[in-house]
Short mmCIF file of C-alpha atoms (C1' of nucleotides) in Angstrom, two decimals:
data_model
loop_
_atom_site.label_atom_id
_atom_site.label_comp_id
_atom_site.label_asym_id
_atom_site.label_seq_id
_atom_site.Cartn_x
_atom_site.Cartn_y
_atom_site.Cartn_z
CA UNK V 1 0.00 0.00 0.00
CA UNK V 2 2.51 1.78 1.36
CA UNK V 3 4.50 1.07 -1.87
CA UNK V 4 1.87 2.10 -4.39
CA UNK V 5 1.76 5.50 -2.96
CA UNK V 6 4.96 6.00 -3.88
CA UNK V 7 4.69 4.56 -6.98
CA UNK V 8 2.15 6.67 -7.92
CA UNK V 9 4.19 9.58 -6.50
CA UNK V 10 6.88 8.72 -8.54
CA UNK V 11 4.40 8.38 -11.60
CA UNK V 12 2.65 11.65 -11.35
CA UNK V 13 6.08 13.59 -11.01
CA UNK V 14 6.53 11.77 -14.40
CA UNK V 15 3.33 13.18 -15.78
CA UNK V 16 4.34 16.19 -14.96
CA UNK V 17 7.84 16.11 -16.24
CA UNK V 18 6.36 15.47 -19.40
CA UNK V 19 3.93 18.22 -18.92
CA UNK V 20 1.09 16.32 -18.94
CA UNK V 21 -1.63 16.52 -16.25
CA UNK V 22 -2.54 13.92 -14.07
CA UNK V 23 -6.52 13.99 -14.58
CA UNK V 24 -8.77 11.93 -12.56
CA UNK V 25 -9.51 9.78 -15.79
CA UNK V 26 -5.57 9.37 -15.59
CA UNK V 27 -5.16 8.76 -11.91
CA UNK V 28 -7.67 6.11 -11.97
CA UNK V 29 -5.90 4.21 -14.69
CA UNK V 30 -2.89 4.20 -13.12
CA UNK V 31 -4.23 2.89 -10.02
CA UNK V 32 -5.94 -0.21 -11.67
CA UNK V 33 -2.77 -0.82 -12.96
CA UNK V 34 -0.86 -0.48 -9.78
CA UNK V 35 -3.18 -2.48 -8.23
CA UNK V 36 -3.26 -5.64 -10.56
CA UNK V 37 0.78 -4.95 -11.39
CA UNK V 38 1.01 -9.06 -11.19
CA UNK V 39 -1.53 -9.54 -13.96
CA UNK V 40 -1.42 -8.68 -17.68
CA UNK V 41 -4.05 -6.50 -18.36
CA UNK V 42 -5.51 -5.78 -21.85
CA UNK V 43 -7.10 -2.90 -22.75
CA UNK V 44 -10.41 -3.49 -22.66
CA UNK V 45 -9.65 -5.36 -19.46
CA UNK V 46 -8.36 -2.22 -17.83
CA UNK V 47 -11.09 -0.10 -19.31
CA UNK V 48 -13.55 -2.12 -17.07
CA UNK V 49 -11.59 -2.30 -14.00
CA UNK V 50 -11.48 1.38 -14.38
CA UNK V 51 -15.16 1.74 -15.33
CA UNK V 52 -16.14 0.35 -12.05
CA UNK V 53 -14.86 3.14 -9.56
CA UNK V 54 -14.79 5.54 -12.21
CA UNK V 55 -17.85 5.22 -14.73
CA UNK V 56 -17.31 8.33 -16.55
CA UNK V 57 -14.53 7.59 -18.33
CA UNK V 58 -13.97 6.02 -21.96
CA UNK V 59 -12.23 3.50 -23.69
CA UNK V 60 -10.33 5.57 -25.86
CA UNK V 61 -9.26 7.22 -23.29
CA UNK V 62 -7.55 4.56 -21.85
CA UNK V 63 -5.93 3.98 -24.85
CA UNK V 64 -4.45 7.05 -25.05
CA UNK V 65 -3.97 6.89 -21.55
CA UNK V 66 -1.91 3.53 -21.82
CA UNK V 67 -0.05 4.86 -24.79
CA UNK V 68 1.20 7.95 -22.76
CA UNK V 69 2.37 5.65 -20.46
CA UNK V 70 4.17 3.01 -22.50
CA UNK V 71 5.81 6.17 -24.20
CA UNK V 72 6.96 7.33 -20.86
CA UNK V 73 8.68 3.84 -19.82
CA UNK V 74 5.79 3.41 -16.77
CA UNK V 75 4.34 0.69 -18.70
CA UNK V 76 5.43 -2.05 -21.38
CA UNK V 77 3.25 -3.19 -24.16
CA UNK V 78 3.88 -6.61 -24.34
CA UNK V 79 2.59 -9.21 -27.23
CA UNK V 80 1.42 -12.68 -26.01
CA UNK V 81 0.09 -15.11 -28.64
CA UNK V 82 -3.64 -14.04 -28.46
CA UNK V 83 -3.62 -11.41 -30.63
CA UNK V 84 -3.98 -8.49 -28.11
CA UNK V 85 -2.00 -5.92 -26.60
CA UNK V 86 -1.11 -6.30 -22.66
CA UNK V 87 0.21 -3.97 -20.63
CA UNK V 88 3.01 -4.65 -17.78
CA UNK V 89 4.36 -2.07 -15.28
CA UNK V 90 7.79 -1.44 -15.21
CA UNK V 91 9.05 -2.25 -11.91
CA UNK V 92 10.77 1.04 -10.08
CA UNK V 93 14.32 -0.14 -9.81
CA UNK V 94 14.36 -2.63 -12.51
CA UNK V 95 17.34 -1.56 -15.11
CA UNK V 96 15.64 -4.44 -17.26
CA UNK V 97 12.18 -5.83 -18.65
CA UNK V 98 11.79 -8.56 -16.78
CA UNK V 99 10.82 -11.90 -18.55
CA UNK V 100 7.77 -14.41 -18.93
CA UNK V 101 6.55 -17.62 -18.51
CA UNK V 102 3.59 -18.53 -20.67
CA UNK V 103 2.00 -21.67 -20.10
CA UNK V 104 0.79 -23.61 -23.11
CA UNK V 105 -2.09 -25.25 -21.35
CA UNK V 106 -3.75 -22.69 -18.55
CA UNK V 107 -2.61 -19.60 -20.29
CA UNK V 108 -1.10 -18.64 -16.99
CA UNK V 109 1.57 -15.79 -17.48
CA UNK V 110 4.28 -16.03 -14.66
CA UNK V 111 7.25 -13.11 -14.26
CA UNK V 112 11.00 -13.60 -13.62
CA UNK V 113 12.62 -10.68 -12.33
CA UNK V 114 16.07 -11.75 -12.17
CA UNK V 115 17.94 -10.27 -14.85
CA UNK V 116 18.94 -13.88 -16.73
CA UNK V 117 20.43 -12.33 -19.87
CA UNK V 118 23.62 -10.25 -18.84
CA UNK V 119 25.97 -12.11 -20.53
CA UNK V 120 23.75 -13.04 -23.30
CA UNK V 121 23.36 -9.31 -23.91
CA UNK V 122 26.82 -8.66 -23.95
CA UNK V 123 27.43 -11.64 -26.83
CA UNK V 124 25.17 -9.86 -29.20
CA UNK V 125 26.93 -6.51 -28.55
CA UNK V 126 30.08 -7.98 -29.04
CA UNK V 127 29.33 -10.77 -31.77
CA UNK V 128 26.53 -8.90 -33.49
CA UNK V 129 27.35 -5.13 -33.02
CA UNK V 130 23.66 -4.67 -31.98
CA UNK V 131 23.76 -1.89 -29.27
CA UNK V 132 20.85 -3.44 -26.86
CA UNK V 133 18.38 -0.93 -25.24
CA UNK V 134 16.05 -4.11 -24.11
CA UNK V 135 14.57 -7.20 -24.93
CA UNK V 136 11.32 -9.52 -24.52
CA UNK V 137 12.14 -12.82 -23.65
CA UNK V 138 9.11 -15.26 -23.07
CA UNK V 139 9.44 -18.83 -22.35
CA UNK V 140 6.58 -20.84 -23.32
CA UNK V 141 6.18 -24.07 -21.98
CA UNK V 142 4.01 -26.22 -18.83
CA UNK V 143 3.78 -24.55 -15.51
CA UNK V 144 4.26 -26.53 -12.32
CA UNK V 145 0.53 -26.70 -11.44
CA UNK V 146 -0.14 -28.20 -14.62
CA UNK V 147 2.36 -30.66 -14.71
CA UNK V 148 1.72 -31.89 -11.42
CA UNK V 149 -2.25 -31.96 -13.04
CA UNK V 150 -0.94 -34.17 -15.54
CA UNK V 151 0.82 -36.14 -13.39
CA UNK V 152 -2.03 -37.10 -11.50
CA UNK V 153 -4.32 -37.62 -13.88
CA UNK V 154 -1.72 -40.12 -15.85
CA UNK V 155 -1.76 -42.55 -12.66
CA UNK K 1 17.75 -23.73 -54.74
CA UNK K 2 18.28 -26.80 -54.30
CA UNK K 3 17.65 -26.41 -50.42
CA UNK K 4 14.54 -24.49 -51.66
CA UNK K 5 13.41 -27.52 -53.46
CA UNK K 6 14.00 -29.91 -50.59
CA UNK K 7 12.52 -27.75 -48.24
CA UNK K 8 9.39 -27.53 -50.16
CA UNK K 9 9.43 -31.85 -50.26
CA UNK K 10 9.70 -31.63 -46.54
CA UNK K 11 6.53 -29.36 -46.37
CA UNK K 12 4.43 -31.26 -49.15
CA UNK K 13 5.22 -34.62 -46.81
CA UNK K 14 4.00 -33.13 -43.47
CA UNK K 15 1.04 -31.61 -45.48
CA UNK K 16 0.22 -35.17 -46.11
CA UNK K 17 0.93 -36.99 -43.07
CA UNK K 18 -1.02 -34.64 -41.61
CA UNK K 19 -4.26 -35.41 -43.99
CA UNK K 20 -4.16 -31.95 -45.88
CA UNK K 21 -3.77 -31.72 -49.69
CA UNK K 22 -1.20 -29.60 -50.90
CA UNK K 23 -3.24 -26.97 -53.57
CA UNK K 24 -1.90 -24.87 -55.60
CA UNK K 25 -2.98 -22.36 -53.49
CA UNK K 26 -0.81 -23.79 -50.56
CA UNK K 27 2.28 -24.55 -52.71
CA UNK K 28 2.04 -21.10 -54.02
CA UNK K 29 2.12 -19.89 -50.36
CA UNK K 30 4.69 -21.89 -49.17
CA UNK K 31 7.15 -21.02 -52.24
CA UNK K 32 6.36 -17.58 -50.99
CA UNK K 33 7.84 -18.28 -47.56
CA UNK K 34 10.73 -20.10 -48.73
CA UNK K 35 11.82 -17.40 -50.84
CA UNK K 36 11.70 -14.47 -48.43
CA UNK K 37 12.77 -16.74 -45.58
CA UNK K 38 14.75 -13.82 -44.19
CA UNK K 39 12.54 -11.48 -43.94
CA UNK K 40 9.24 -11.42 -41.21
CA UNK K 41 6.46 -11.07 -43.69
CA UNK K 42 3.16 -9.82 -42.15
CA UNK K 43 -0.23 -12.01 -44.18
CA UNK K 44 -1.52 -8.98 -46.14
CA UNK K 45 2.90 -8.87 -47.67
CA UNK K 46 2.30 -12.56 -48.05
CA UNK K 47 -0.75 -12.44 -50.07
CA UNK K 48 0.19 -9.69 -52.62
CA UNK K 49 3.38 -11.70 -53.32
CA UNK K 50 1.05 -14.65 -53.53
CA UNK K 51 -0.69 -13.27 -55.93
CA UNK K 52 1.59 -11.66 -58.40
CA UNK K 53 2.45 -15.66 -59.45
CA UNK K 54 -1.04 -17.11 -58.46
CA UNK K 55 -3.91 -14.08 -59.13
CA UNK K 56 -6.60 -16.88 -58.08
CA UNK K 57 -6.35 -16.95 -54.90
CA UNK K 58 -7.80 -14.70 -51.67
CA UNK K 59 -6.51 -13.37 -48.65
CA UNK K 60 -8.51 -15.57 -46.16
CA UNK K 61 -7.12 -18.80 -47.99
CA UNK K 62 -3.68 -17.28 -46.79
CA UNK K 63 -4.65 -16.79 -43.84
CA UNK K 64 -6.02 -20.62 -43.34
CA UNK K 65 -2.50 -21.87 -45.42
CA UNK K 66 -0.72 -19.54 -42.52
CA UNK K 67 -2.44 -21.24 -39.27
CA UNK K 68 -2.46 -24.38 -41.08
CA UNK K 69 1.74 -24.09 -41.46
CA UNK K 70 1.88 -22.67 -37.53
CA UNK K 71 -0.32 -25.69 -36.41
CA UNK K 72 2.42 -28.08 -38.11
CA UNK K 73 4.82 -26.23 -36.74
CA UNK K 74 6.60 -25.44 -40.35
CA UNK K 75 5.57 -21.46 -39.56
CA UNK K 76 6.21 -19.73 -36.37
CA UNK K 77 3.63 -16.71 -35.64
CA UNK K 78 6.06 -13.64 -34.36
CA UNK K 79 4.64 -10.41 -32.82
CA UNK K 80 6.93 -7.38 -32.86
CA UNK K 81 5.47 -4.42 -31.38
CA UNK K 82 3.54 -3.44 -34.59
CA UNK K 83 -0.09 -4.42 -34.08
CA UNK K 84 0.12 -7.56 -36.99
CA UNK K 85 1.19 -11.32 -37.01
CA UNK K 86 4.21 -11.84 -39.10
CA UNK K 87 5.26 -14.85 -40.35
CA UNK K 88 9.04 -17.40 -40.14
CA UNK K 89 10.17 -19.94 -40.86
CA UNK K 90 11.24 -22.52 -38.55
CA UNK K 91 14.52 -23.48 -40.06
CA UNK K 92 14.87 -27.72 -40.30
CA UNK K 93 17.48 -28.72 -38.34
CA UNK K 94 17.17 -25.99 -35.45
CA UNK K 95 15.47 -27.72 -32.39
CA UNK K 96 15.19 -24.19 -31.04
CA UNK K 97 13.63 -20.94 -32.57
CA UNK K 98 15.84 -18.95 -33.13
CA UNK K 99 16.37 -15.11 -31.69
CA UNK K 100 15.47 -11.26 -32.97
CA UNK K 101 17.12 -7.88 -33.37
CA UNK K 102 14.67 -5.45 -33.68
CA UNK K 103 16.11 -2.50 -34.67
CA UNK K 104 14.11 0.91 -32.89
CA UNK K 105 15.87 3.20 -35.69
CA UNK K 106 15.34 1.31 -39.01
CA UNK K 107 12.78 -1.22 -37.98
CA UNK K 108 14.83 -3.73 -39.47
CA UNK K 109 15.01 -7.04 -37.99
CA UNK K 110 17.83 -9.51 -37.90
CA UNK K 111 18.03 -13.00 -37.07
CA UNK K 112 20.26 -14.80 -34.99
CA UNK K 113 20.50 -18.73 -35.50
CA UNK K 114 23.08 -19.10 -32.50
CA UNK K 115 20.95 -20.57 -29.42
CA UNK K 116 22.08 -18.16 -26.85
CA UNK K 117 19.64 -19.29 -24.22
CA UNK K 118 20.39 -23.41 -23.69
CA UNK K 119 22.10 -22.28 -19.95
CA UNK K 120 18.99 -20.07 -19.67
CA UNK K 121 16.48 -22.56 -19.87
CA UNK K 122 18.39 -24.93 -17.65
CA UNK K 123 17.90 -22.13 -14.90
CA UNK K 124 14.53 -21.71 -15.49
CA UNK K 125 13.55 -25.37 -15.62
CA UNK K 126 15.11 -25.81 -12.24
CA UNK K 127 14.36 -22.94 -10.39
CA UNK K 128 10.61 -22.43 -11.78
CA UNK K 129 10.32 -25.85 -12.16
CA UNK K 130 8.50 -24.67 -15.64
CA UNK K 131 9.09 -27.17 -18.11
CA UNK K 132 10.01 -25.39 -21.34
CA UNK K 133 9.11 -26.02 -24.94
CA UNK K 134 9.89 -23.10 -26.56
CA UNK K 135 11.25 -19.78 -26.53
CA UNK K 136 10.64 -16.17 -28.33
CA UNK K 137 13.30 -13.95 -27.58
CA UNK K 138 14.17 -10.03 -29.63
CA UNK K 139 16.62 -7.40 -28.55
CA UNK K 140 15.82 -4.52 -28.94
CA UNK K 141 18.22 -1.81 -29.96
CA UNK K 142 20.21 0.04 -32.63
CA UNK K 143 21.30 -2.08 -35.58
CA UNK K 144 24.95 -1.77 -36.56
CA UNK K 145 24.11 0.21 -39.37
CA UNK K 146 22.31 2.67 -37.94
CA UNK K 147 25.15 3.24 -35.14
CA UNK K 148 27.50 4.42 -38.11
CA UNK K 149 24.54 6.61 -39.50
CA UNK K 150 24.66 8.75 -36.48
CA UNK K 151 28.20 8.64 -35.71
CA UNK K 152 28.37 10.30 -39.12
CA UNK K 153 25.90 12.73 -38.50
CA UNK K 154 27.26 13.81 -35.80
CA UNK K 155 30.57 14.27 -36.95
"C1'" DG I 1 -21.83 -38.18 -54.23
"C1'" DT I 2 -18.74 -37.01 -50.65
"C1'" DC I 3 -15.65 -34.14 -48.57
"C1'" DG I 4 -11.94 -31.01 -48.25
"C1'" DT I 5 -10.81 -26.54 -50.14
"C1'" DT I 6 -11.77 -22.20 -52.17
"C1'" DG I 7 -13.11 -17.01 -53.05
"C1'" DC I 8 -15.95 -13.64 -51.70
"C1'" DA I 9 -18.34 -10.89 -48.61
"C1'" DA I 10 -19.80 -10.15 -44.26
"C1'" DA I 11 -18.75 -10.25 -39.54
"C1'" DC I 12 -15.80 -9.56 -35.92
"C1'" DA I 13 -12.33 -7.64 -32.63
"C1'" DT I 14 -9.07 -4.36 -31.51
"C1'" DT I 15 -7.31 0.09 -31.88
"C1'" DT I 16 -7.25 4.83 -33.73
"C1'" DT I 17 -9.26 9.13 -35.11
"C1'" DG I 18 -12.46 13.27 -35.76
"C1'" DC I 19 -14.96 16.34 -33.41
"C1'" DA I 20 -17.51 19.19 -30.38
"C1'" DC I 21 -17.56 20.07 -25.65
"C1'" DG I 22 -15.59 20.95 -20.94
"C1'" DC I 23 -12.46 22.71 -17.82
"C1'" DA I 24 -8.25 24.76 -15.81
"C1'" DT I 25 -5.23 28.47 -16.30
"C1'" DA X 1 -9.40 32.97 -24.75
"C1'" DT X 2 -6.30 29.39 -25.30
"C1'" DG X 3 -5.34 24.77 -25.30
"C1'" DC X 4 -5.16 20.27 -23.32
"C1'" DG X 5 -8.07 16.48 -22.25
"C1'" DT X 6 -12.42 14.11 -22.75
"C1'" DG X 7 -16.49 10.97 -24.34
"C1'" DC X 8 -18.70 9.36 -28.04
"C1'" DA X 9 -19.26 7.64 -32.52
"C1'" DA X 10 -17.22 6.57 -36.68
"C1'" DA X 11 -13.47 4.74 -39.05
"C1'" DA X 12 -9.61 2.01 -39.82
"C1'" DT X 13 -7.14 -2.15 -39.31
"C1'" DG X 14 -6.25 -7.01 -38.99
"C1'" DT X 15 -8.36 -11.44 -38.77
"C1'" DT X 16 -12.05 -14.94 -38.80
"C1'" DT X 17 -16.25 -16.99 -40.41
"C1'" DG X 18 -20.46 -18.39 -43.25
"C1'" DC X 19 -21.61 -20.05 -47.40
"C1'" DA X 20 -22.28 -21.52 -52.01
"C1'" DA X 21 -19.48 -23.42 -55.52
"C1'" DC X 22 -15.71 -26.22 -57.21
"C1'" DG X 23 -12.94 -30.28 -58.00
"C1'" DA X 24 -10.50 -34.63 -56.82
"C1'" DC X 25 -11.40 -39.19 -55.79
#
DNA sequence: GTCGTTGCAAACATTTTGCACGCAT
DNA sequence: ATGCGTGCAAAATGTTTGCAACGAC
């Protein structure tokens, strides 16, 4: 709690930064997101979170507010398989985008913040000349819960 | 050409294993792929090089040929951050997919056959205990080209 | 004749845009 | 009064689906 205040501190100096205001419409999107940071919220997904303390708002402005954002590193728009946008805060400290674990068969999507691509950064730099700003990195694959689901339905 | 040619064998037989008949509609597709096999060819790009060679044929046969190819895993289905499926080519041999440079500047993107991630995936395995089948990984960054662009520039 | 495949058009889903209005400065 | 921000509706975009027709066996 104590944490998403100053998150959304941190945020709204951002805004402002930028010179853009921090409008209730605004505020209220950013707090959905803060408050489902684990998840990976589309759109429309937001839009209704949003909708429900804050009816008077609308979905394009959502999408302008979540473009405002991505453009100001808060947020990352991140492409899963289904054909939609998500959206993904950007933790505080985190020098990089931290990666995913999709699972083929619940459509679960885990995070790994450890940073496991150091030295595989520094390869391409070196063996590519590719000078690396960030990556995506998603694993796809079977989650624990659902092999152990297999498991025990095999015996 | 050559490799073209046994490429396109390889297809035709996993077409047929598979119970699907290999049209001209579909061979004209697939030739398509194999021939731009470098680049990441979006399904509207696909079809209007389809059709230059094969007028008789429409877009949402493409798109069926497409899922078709992804489902039998000759195709992979790659989302860079522009809003539409593009389209590669899972090389033959490679038992992983293999890795993206995106460049921000140019928009080009590069491949990299070189499986950077085997130690990677061994981490993740055991410490996630997330058993992993696949992989989609892109840098992104400033291609090599574009870093002598600007150093020019700015000289 | 059956069945898989096709082209076309319509439907669909997601995202963007045009515009008149509202509100803070 | 200026200009940013808004909601709504329309448009644009990318993809999927329904359907009648075709063609191989």
């Amino acid at each position: 709690m104590e944490q998403q205040g100053l998150a959304l501190q941190r945020i709204k100096d951002q805004l402002h930064e930028a010179n853009y205001k921090l409008t209730p419409q605004r505020e209220a999107t950013v707090l959905v997101l803060l408050e489902n940071e684990k998840d990976h919220l589309s759109a429309e997904e937001i839009y209704m979170l949003v909708k429900l303390k804050t009816p008077d708002i609308g979905l394009a402005t959502v999408y302008r507010t979540l473009e405002m954002l991505t453009e100001l590193n808060v947020l990352d728009k991140v492409n899963f398989n289904d054909g939609l946008s998500r959206y993904d805060m950007r933790k505080e400290g985190a020098k990089h985008f931290h990666h995913h674990l999709l699972c083929l068969e619940c459509g679960n999507i885990d995070e790994i913040e450890e940073d496991l691509l150091g030295d595989v950064e520094k390869i391409v730099e070196t063996n590519f000349c590719f000078k690396v700003t960030d990556h995506r990195l998603t694993f796809h694959g079977i989650c624990q819960s659902c092999q152990e689901k297999n498991k025990s339905s095999v015996e």
